[in-house]
Coordinates of C-alpha atoms in Angstrom, one line a residue:
X206 CA -2.4 -0.7 30.2
X207 CA -3.3 -4.2 29.3
X208 CA 0.3 -5.3 29.0
X209 CA 2.7 -5.8 32.0
X210 CA 5.0 -2.8 32.2
X211 CA 8.8 -2.8 32.6
X212 CA 10.6 0.5 33.2
X213 CA 14.3 1.2 32.4
X214 CA 15.8 3.5 35.1
X215 CA 19.3 4.7 35.8
X216 CA 21.6 7.7 35.5
X217 CA 22.6 9.2 32.2
X218 CA 24.7 7.4 29.6
X219 CA 24.5 3.9 31.1
X220 CA 22.8 2.5 28.0
X221 CA 19.1 2.6 28.8
X222 CA 18.1 3.6 25.2
X223 CA 20.5 1.0 23.7
X224 CA 18.8 -1.7 25.7
X225 CA 15.4 -0.3 24.8
X226 CA 16.2 -0.5 21.1
X227 CA 17.7 -4.0 21.6
X228 CA 14.5 -5.3 23.3
X229 CA 12.1 -3.6 20.9
X230 CA 14.2 -4.5 17.9
X231 CA 14.0 -1.0 16.6
X232 CA 15.7 2.4 16.7
X233 CA 12.8 4.0 18.3
X234 CA 14.8 5.7 21.0
X235 CA 17.6 8.0 19.9
X236 CA 21.1 6.6 20.9
X237 CA 24.3 8.6 21.0
X238 CA 27.3 9.0 23.2
X239 CA 25.7 12.1 24.6
X240 CA 24.5 12.4 28.2
X241 CA 20.8 13.2 28.9
X242 CA 19.6 12.4 25.4
X243 CA 16.4 10.8 26.4
X244 CA 14.2 13.4 28.1
X245 CA 10.7 11.9 27.8
X246 CA 9.2 8.5 28.4
X247 CA 9.4 6.3 25.3
X248 CA 7.1 3.3 25.0
X249 CA 7.3 0.1 23.0
X250 CA 5.5 -3.3 23.0
X251 CA 7.8 -6.3 22.9
X252 CA 7.4 -10.1 22.7
X253 CA 9.3 -11.7 25.6
X254 CA 8.4 -15.2 24.5
X255 CA 5.7 -17.0 22.5
X256 CA 3.0 -16.3 25.1
X257 CA 4.1 -13.1 26.9
X258 CA 4.1 -9.5 25.6
X259 CA 4.9 -6.5 27.7
X260 CA 5.4 -2.7 27.4
X261 CA 8.8 -1.3 28.1
X262 CA 9.4 2.3 29.0
X263 CA 12.7 4.2 28.4
X264 CA 13.1 7.1 30.9
X265 CA 15.4 10.1 31.0
X266 CA 18.7 9.7 32.8
X267 CA 18.7 10.8 36.5
X268 CA 21.3 13.3 37.6
X269 CA 22.2 15.3 40.7
X270 CA 21.5 18.6 39.0
X271 CA 18.7 20.9 40.0
X272 CA 18.1 22.4 36.6
X273 CA 14.7 22.9 35.2
X274 CA 15.0 20.0 32.7
X275 CA 16.5 17.6 35.3
X276 CA 13.7 18.3 37.7
X277 CA 11.2 17.5 34.9
X278 CA 13.1 14.3 34.1
X279 CA 12.9 13.2 37.7
X280 CA 9.2 13.7 37.7
X281 CA 8.9 11.7 34.5
X282 CA 10.8 8.8 36.0
X283 CA 8.6 8.8 39.1
X284 CA 5.5 8.6 36.8
X285 CA 7.0 5.8 34.8
X286 CA 7.9 3.8 38.0
X287 CA 4.3 4.2 39.2
X288 CA 3.1 2.5 36.0
X289 CA 5.6 -0.3 36.3
X290 CA 5.3 -4.0 37.3
X291 CA 9.1 -4.6 37.0
X292 CA 12.0 -2.1 37.1
X293 CA 15.3 -2.6 35.3
X294 CA 17.8 -0.5 37.3
X295 CA 20.7 -0.1 34.8
X296 CA 24.2 0.6 35.9
X297 CA 27.5 0.6 34.0
X298 CA 30.1 -2.0 34.5
X299 CA 32.8 0.4 33.1
X300 CA 32.0 3.1 35.6
X301 CA 31.5 0.9 38.7
X302 CA 29.3 2.0 41.6
X303 CA 28.8 5.7 41.8
X304 CA 27.3 7.8 44.5
X305 CA 24.4 8.5 42.3
X306 CA 23.8 4.8 41.8
X307 CA 23.7 4.4 45.6
X308 CA 21.2 7.3 45.9
X309 CA 19.0 5.8 43.1
X310 CA 19.0 2.3 44.6
X311 CA 18.0 3.8 48.0
X312 CA 15.0 5.5 46.4
X313 CA 14.0 2.3 44.4
X314 CA 14.0 0.1 47.5
X315 CA 11.4 2.4 49.1
X316 CA 9.0 1.8 46.2
X317 CA 8.6 -1.9 47.1
X318 CA 8.5 -2.8 43.4
X319 CA 10.1 -5.9 41.7
X320 CA 13.6 -4.7 40.7
X321 CA 16.2 -6.3 38.5
X322 CA 19.7 -4.9 38.7
X323 CA 21.1 -4.8 35.2
X324 CA 24.8 -4.3 34.8
X325 CA 25.4 -3.0 31.2
X326 CA 28.6 -2.7 29.2
X327 CA 29.9 -6.0 30.7
X328 CA 31.1 -7.5 27.4
X329 CA 33.0 -10.4 29.0
X330 CA 30.0 -11.2 31.3
X331 CA 32.4 -11.9 34.1
X332 CA 30.6 -12.0 37.4
X333 CA 33.8 -11.3 39.4
X334 CA 34.1 -7.9 37.7
X335 CA 30.6 -7.0 38.9
X336 CA 31.0 -8.0 42.5
X337 CA 31.0 -4.4 43.8
X338 CA 27.4 -4.0 42.6
X339 CA 26.1 -6.2 45.5
X340 CA 26.7 -3.0 47.5
X341 CA 23.5 -1.5 46.0
X342 CA 21.4 -4.0 48.0
X343 CA 19.4 -5.2 45.1
X344 CA 20.8 -8.8 44.8
X345 CA 22.8 -10.4 42.1
X346 CA 23.2 -8.2 39.0
X347 CA 22.3 -9.6 35.5
X348 CA 25.3 -8.9 33.3
X349 CA 24.6 -7.7 29.7
X350 CA 26.1 -5.8 26.8
X351 CA 23.1 -4.2 25.1
X352 CA 25.3 -2.9 22.3
X353 CA 26.7 -6.3 21.5
X354 CA 23.5 -8.3 22.2
X355 CA 25.1 -10.3 25.1
X356 CA 23.1 -11.5 28.1
X357 CA 19.8 -10.3 26.7
X358 CA 18.2 -13.8 26.8
X359 CA 19.3 -14.2 30.5
X360 CA 17.7 -10.8 31.3
X361 CA 14.4 -11.8 29.7
X362 CA 14.5 -15.2 31.5
X363 CA 14.9 -13.3 34.8
X364 CA 12.1 -11.0 34.0
X365 CA 9.3 -13.4 33.0
X366 CA 8.7 -14.9 36.5
X367 CA 8.3 -11.4 38.0
X368 CA 5.6 -10.3 35.6
X369 CA 1.9 -10.5 36.5
X370 CA 0.3 -13.5 34.8
X371 CA -3.2 -12.2 34.7
X372 CA -4.0 -9.5 32.3
X373 CA -6.8 -9.0 29.7
X374 CA -5.8 -10.7 26.5
X375 CA -8.6 -9.1 24.5
X376 CA -7.2 -5.6 25.2
X377 CA -3.6 -6.3 24.4
X378 CA -3.6 -4.8 20.9
X379 CA -3.9 -1.1 20.9
X380 CA -5.9 0.2 17.9
X381 CA -7.2 3.6 17.2
X382 CA -6.8 7.0 15.6
X383 CA -3.1 8.0 15.3
X384 CA -2.8 11.8 15.8
X385 CA 0.6 13.5 15.2
X386 CA 1.2 16.8 17.0
X387 CA 3.5 18.9 14.9
X388 CA 5.0 22.4 15.1
X389 CA 8.0 24.5 15.6
X390 CA 9.9 24.4 19.0
X391 CA 8.2 25.9 22.0
X392 CA 4.7 26.4 20.5
X393 CA 3.1 24.2 23.2
X394 CA 2.9 20.8 21.6
X395 CA 3.7 18.9 24.8
X396 CA 1.5 21.1 26.9
X397 CA -1.4 20.4 24.5
X398 CA -0.8 16.6 24.8
X399 CA -0.6 16.8 28.6
X400 CA -3.9 18.7 28.6
X401 CA -5.6 16.1 26.4
X402 CA -4.3 13.2 28.6
X403 CA -4.9 15.0 31.8
X404 CA -1.4 14.2 33.2
X405 CA 2.2 15.2 32.8
X406 CA 3.0 12.5 30.3
X407 CA 5.6 14.5 28.3
X408 CA 7.9 17.3 29.5
X409 CA 6.3 20.8 29.2
X410 CA 9.0 23.3 29.9
X411 CA 9.4 26.8 28.5
X412 CA 12.6 25.9 26.6
X413 CA 12.7 25.3 22.9
X414 CA 13.7 21.8 21.8
X415 CA 12.7 20.0 25.1
X416 CA 11.2 17.1 23.1
X417 CA 13.8 15.2 21.1
X418 CA 12.3 11.8 20.6
X419 CA 9.0 11.0 18.9
X420 CA 6.7 9.7 21.6
X421 CA 3.8 7.3 20.9
X422 CA 1.1 7.5 23.6
X423 CA -2.0 5.3 23.5
X424 CA -5.1 6.4 25.4
X425 CA -8.9 6.2 25.3
X426 CA -11.5 9.0 25.1
X427 CA -15.2 8.4 25.3
X428 CA -14.8 4.7 24.3
X429 CA -12.5 5.6 21.3
X430 CA -8.9 4.4 21.1
X431 CA -6.3 7.1 20.1
X432 CA -2.5 7.2 19.8
X433 CA -1.0 10.6 20.3
X434 CA 2.4 11.2 18.6
X435 CA 4.4 13.9 20.2
X436 CA 7.2 15.0 17.8
X437 CA 10.3 17.0 18.3
X438 CA 10.0 20.7 17.4
X439 CA 11.1 21.3 13.8
X440 CA 13.3 24.4 13.2
X441 CA 14.7 25.8 10.0
X442 CA 17.7 23.9 8.7
X443 CA 20.1 26.8 9.3
X444 CA 19.0 26.8 13.0
X445 CA 19.8 23.1 13.5
X446 CA 23.4 22.7 14.6
X447 CA 23.2 19.8 16.9
X448 CA 23.6 16.4 15.3
X449 CA 21.1 14.8 17.7
X450 CA 18.4 17.4 16.8
X451 CA 18.8 16.6 13.1
X452 CA 17.9 13.0 14.0
X453 CA 14.8 14.2 15.8
X454 CA 13.6 16.2 12.8
X455 CA 13.9 13.0 10.7
X456 CA 11.8 11.1 13.3
X457 CA 9.2 13.9 13.3
X458 CA 8.9 13.7 9.5
X459 CA 8.6 9.9 9.8
X460 CA 5.8 10.3 12.3
X461 CA 3.6 11.7 9.6
X462 CA 3.8 8.3 7.9
X463 CA 2.3 6.7 11.1
X464 CA -0.5 9.2 11.6
X465 CA -4.1 9.5 10.3
X466 CA -4.6 13.0 11.5
X467 CA -2.1 15.8 12.1
X468 CA -2.5 18.7 14.5
X469 CA -0.3 21.6 13.5
X470 CA 0.3 23.8 16.5
X471 CA 1.1 27.5 15.8
X472 CA 2.0 30.2 18.3
X473 CA -0.6 33.0 18.3
X474 CA 2.0 35.5 19.5
X475 CA 4.4 34.8 16.6
X476 CA 1.7 34.5 13.9
X477 CA 2.2 32.4 10.8
X478 CA 5.9 32.1 9.9
X479 CA 7.6 30.8 6.7
X480 CA 8.6 27.7 8.6
X481 CA 4.9 27.0 9.5
X482 CA 4.0 27.2 5.8
X483 CA 6.8 24.8 5.0
X484 CA 5.5 22.3 7.6
X485 CA 2.0 22.7 6.0
X486 CA 3.5 21.9 2.6
X487 CA 5.1 18.7 4.1
X488 CA 1.8 17.6 5.6
X489 CA -0.1 18.3 2.4
X490 CA 2.4 16.3 0.4
X491 CA 1.8 13.3 2.7
X492 CA -2.0 13.8 2.2
X493 CA -2.8 13.7 5.9
X494 CA -6.0 15.1 7.5
X495 CA -5.1 18.4 9.1
X496 CA -6.3 20.5 12.0
X497 CA -4.6 23.9 12.6
X498 CA -4.4 24.9 16.2
X499 CA -3.6 28.4 17.2
X500 CA -2.2 28.2 20.8
X501 CA -1.7 30.9 23.4
X502 CA -4.8 32.7 22.0
X503 CA -6.0 34.0 25.4
X504 CA -3.0 36.2 25.7
X505 CA -3.8 38.4 22.7
X506 CA -5.8 41.6 22.5
X507 CA -8.5 42.2 19.8
X508 CA -6.1 43.9 17.4
X509 CA -3.5 41.1 17.6
X510 CA -6.2 38.5 17.1
X511 CA -7.5 40.2 13.9
X512 CA -3.9 40.4 12.6
X513 CA -3.3 36.7 13.2
X514 CA -6.5 35.8 11.4
X515 CA -5.6 38.1 8.5
X516 CA -2.2 36.4 8.1
X517 CA -3.9 33.0 8.3
X518 CA -6.2 33.9 5.4
X519 CA -3.2 34.9 3.3
X520 CA -0.7 32.2 4.1
X521 CA -2.9 29.2 4.5
X522 CA -5.1 29.6 1.4
X523 CA -3.5 26.5 -0.1
X524 CA -4.9 24.4 2.7
X525 CA -8.4 25.7 2.7
X526 CA -9.8 22.3 3.6
X527 CA -8.2 22.5 7.1
X528 CA -10.2 23.8 10.0
X529 CA -8.6 26.4 12.4
X530 CA -9.1 26.2 16.2
X531 CA -8.1 28.8 18.7
X532 CA -7.1 27.4 22.1
X533 CA -5.0 27.8 25.2
X534 CA -3.3 24.5 25.9
X535 CA -2.1 25.9 29.3
X536 CA -5.6 26.7 30.5
X537 CA -7.5 24.1 28.5
X538 CA -9.8 26.4 26.7
X539 CA -11.0 24.9 23.4
X540 CA -9.0 21.7 23.8
X541 CA -12.0 19.4 24.4
X542 CA -13.6 20.4 21.2
X543 CA -10.8 19.0 19.1
X544 CA -11.8 15.4 19.6
X545 CA -15.0 15.8 17.5
X546 CA -13.0 17.2 14.6
X547 CA -10.3 14.5 14.9
X548 CA -12.8 11.7 14.9
X549 CA -14.7 13.2 11.9
X550 CA -11.4 13.8 10.0
X551 CA -10.4 10.1 10.5
X552 CA -13.7 8.9 9.3
X553 CA -13.6 11.1 6.2
X554 CA -10.0 10.2 5.3
X555 CA -10.9 6.5 5.4
X556 CA -14.3 6.8 3.7
X557 CA -15.1 5.0 0.5
X558 CA -17.4 6.5 -2.2
X559 CA -19.4 4.8 -4.9
X560 CA -18.2 5.1 -8.5
X561 CA -21.6 6.4 -9.6
X562 CA -21.7 9.2 -7.1
X563 CA -18.1 10.3 -8.1
X564 CA -19.0 10.4 -11.8
X565 CA -22.1 12.5 -11.1
X566 CA -19.8 15.0 -9.3
X567 CA -17.3 14.8 -12.2
X568 CA -20.1 15.7 -14.7
X569 CA -21.1 18.7 -12.6
X570 CA -17.4 19.8 -12.4
X571 CA -17.2 19.5 -16.2
X572 CA -20.4 21.5 -16.7
X573 CA -19.2 24.2 -14.4
X574 CA -15.7 24.6 -15.7
X575 CA -14.1 22.6 -18.5
X576 CA -10.4 22.0 -18.5
X577 CA -8.5 24.7 -20.5
X578 CA -6.9 23.7 -23.8
X579 CA -3.2 23.2 -23.7
X580 CA -1.2 23.5 -27.0
X581 CA -4.4 23.3 -28.9
X582 CA -5.7 20.2 -27.2
X583 CA -8.4 20.2 -24.5
X584 CA -8.2 17.5 -21.8
X585 CA -11.4 15.5 -21.6
X586 CA -12.3 13.9 -18.2
X587 CA -14.6 10.9 -18.9
X588 CA -14.6 8.6 -15.9
X589 CA -13.5 8.6 -12.2
X590 CA -13.2 5.9 -9.5
X591 CA -11.7 5.8 -6.0
X592 CA -8.5 3.8 -5.8
X593 CA -7.3 4.3 -2.2
X594 CA -7.9 5.9 1.2
X595 CA -5.9 7.9 3.7
X596 CA -6.2 10.2 1.8
X597 CA -9.1 9.5 -0.5
X598 CA -7.5 9.0 -3.9
X599 CA -9.5 9.4 -7.1
X600 CA -8.2 8.1 -10.4
X601 CA -9.5 10.0 -13.4
X602 CA -9.6 8.6 -17.0
X603 CA -9.8 10.5 -20.2
X604 CA -7.9 12.0 -23.1
X605 CA -4.8 14.2 -22.9
X606 CA -4.9 14.3 -19.1
X607 CA -1.1 14.5 -18.9
X608 CA -1.4 18.2 -19.7
X609 CA -4.0 19.1 -17.0
X610 CA -2.9 22.5 -15.5
X611 CA -2.2 22.6 -11.8
X612 CA -4.8 25.3 -11.3
X613 CA -7.5 23.1 -12.8
X614 CA -6.3 20.2 -10.7
X615 CA -6.8 22.3 -7.6
X616 CA -10.2 23.3 -8.8
X617 CA -11.2 19.6 -9.1
X618 CA -9.8 18.9 -5.6
X619 CA -11.8 21.7 -4.1
X620 CA -14.9 20.8 -6.1
X621 CA -14.8 17.1 -4.9
X622 CA -14.0 18.1 -1.3
X623 CA -17.1 20.4 -1.2
X624 CA -19.3 17.9 -3.0
X625 CA -18.3 15.0 -0.7
X626 CA -18.5 17.3 2.3
X627 CA -15.1 16.2 3.6
X628 CA -13.8 17.7 6.8
X629 CA -10.1 18.6 7.2
X630 CA -9.3 15.9 4.6
X631 CA -7.4 16.5 1.3
X632 CA -8.0 14.6 -1.9
X633 CA -5.3 13.1 -4.1
X634 CA -5.9 12.9 -7.8
X635 CA -4.3 10.6 -10.3
X636 CA -4.8 11.0 -14.1
X637 CA -4.7 8.3 -16.7
X638 CA -5.1 9.0 -20.4
X639 CA -6.7 6.4 -22.6
X640 CA -4.2 4.7 -25.0
X641 CA -4.8 5.2 -28.7
X642 CA -5.7 1.6 -30.0
X643 CA -4.0 2.4 -33.4
X644 CA -0.8 3.7 -31.9
X645 CA 2.3 2.1 -33.5
X646 CA 0.1 0.2 -36.0
X647 CA 0.5 0.9 -39.7
X648 CA -2.4 0.4 -42.1
X649 CA -1.4 -2.3 -44.6
X650 CA -2.6 -1.4 -48.1
X651 CA -4.0 -3.9 -50.5
X652 CA -2.6 -4.4 -54.1
X653 CA -5.4 -2.3 -55.5
X654 CA -4.8 0.5 -53.0
X655 CA -1.1 0.6 -53.8
X656 CA -1.7 0.9 -57.5
X657 CA -4.2 3.7 -57.0
X658 CA -1.7 5.5 -54.8
X659 CA 0.9 5.3 -57.5
X660 CA -1.5 6.8 -60.1
X661 CA -2.4 9.6 -57.8
X662 CA 1.3 10.4 -57.1
X663 CA 1.9 10.6 -60.9
X664 CA -0.9 13.1 -61.2
X665 CA 0.6 15.2 -58.3
X666 CA 4.0 15.2 -59.9
X667 CA 2.6 16.4 -63.3
X668 CA 1.1 19.4 -61.6

């Protein structure tokens, strides 16, 4: 990375995520009084002072357990430490020195990294209350209260002298194509991201709901900048009991707002479920470019593959613009080909089209199939222009357009997508009917016209 890196390390529930949010001035990391909440690495870029930016990494809480998840978290922390220039070892003033703190400090000293001992939950900032932490052999602790914003400026002041001063200013700002990876729990989202990155960046364990936070991961591929967004698995509402998981679902939905392209991962063994269709509807509503990835494809026989394809044709007909890709994230087959489609989708979603070319397409659409009459009035499409990108938004002008049927609107979308040769990219249509210039205006009659009207009315009355 171009920025200096600071990692936040410690056992569970000492306030790492609270400090992460305080430094990043966000709620990017989930925070709750619930041990082991952060399971993946969470990244944010922060401004330490007027001249120095750095990347901070929130890591999962270390434990003494040997469970599958805890082993994975331990590996995540080791990976984060290898990326770091400075390590914040966070302990809790309320808990004092624990045996696990002693074990962690022993391991940290072996890394020969620059370490700052951060004593959190020390609201009074009384050094005498933190004297026992000298036992960890990491020098004088910096007392803070992340929750109450106390001691943060002192922590930043202690960090700046330890950061490397030479890094590439030109590469500080990460730009690129934001790709959100979405899907139900345990369909292989994290495995796919790890395969794309070529490293174990996010936890990939055969347990549903392993990813809880939304993780933003910048990287480069063939000279192109990307940001992968790994989201928490989204389940049906009735399956969501844990309060924390509900927060994760909200964060996953919000990730759509930050993305240019969405990869929806489906499990080939389970086929297309109702929840998958619901996710597709959500993606379509946001107007994001879409690639549908069928994972675990190599484990199916020919009959199962044909059944999956049949269900895809039926249930995904309303997203006919999206391409379908059959892969095995675990073995890597088909993953490399996704980049071409992602890049093309991004280009098409941000493309701008001339007004003249759009109106030629509109004329062809009118000639092929006119809008059906509604309540005796036929909508007339006269003019179109592009008003936005991501997704391409076309504004159409004409008469009686407020009564355009949904079926005809879908016809227009498909017609323009085909004519513009868009790849994996939906089109958004806006309709504006022309105002009647004589609306709310009464014709004022002259004296002669008034007299003539009276004579005619007498004639009508006689009849």
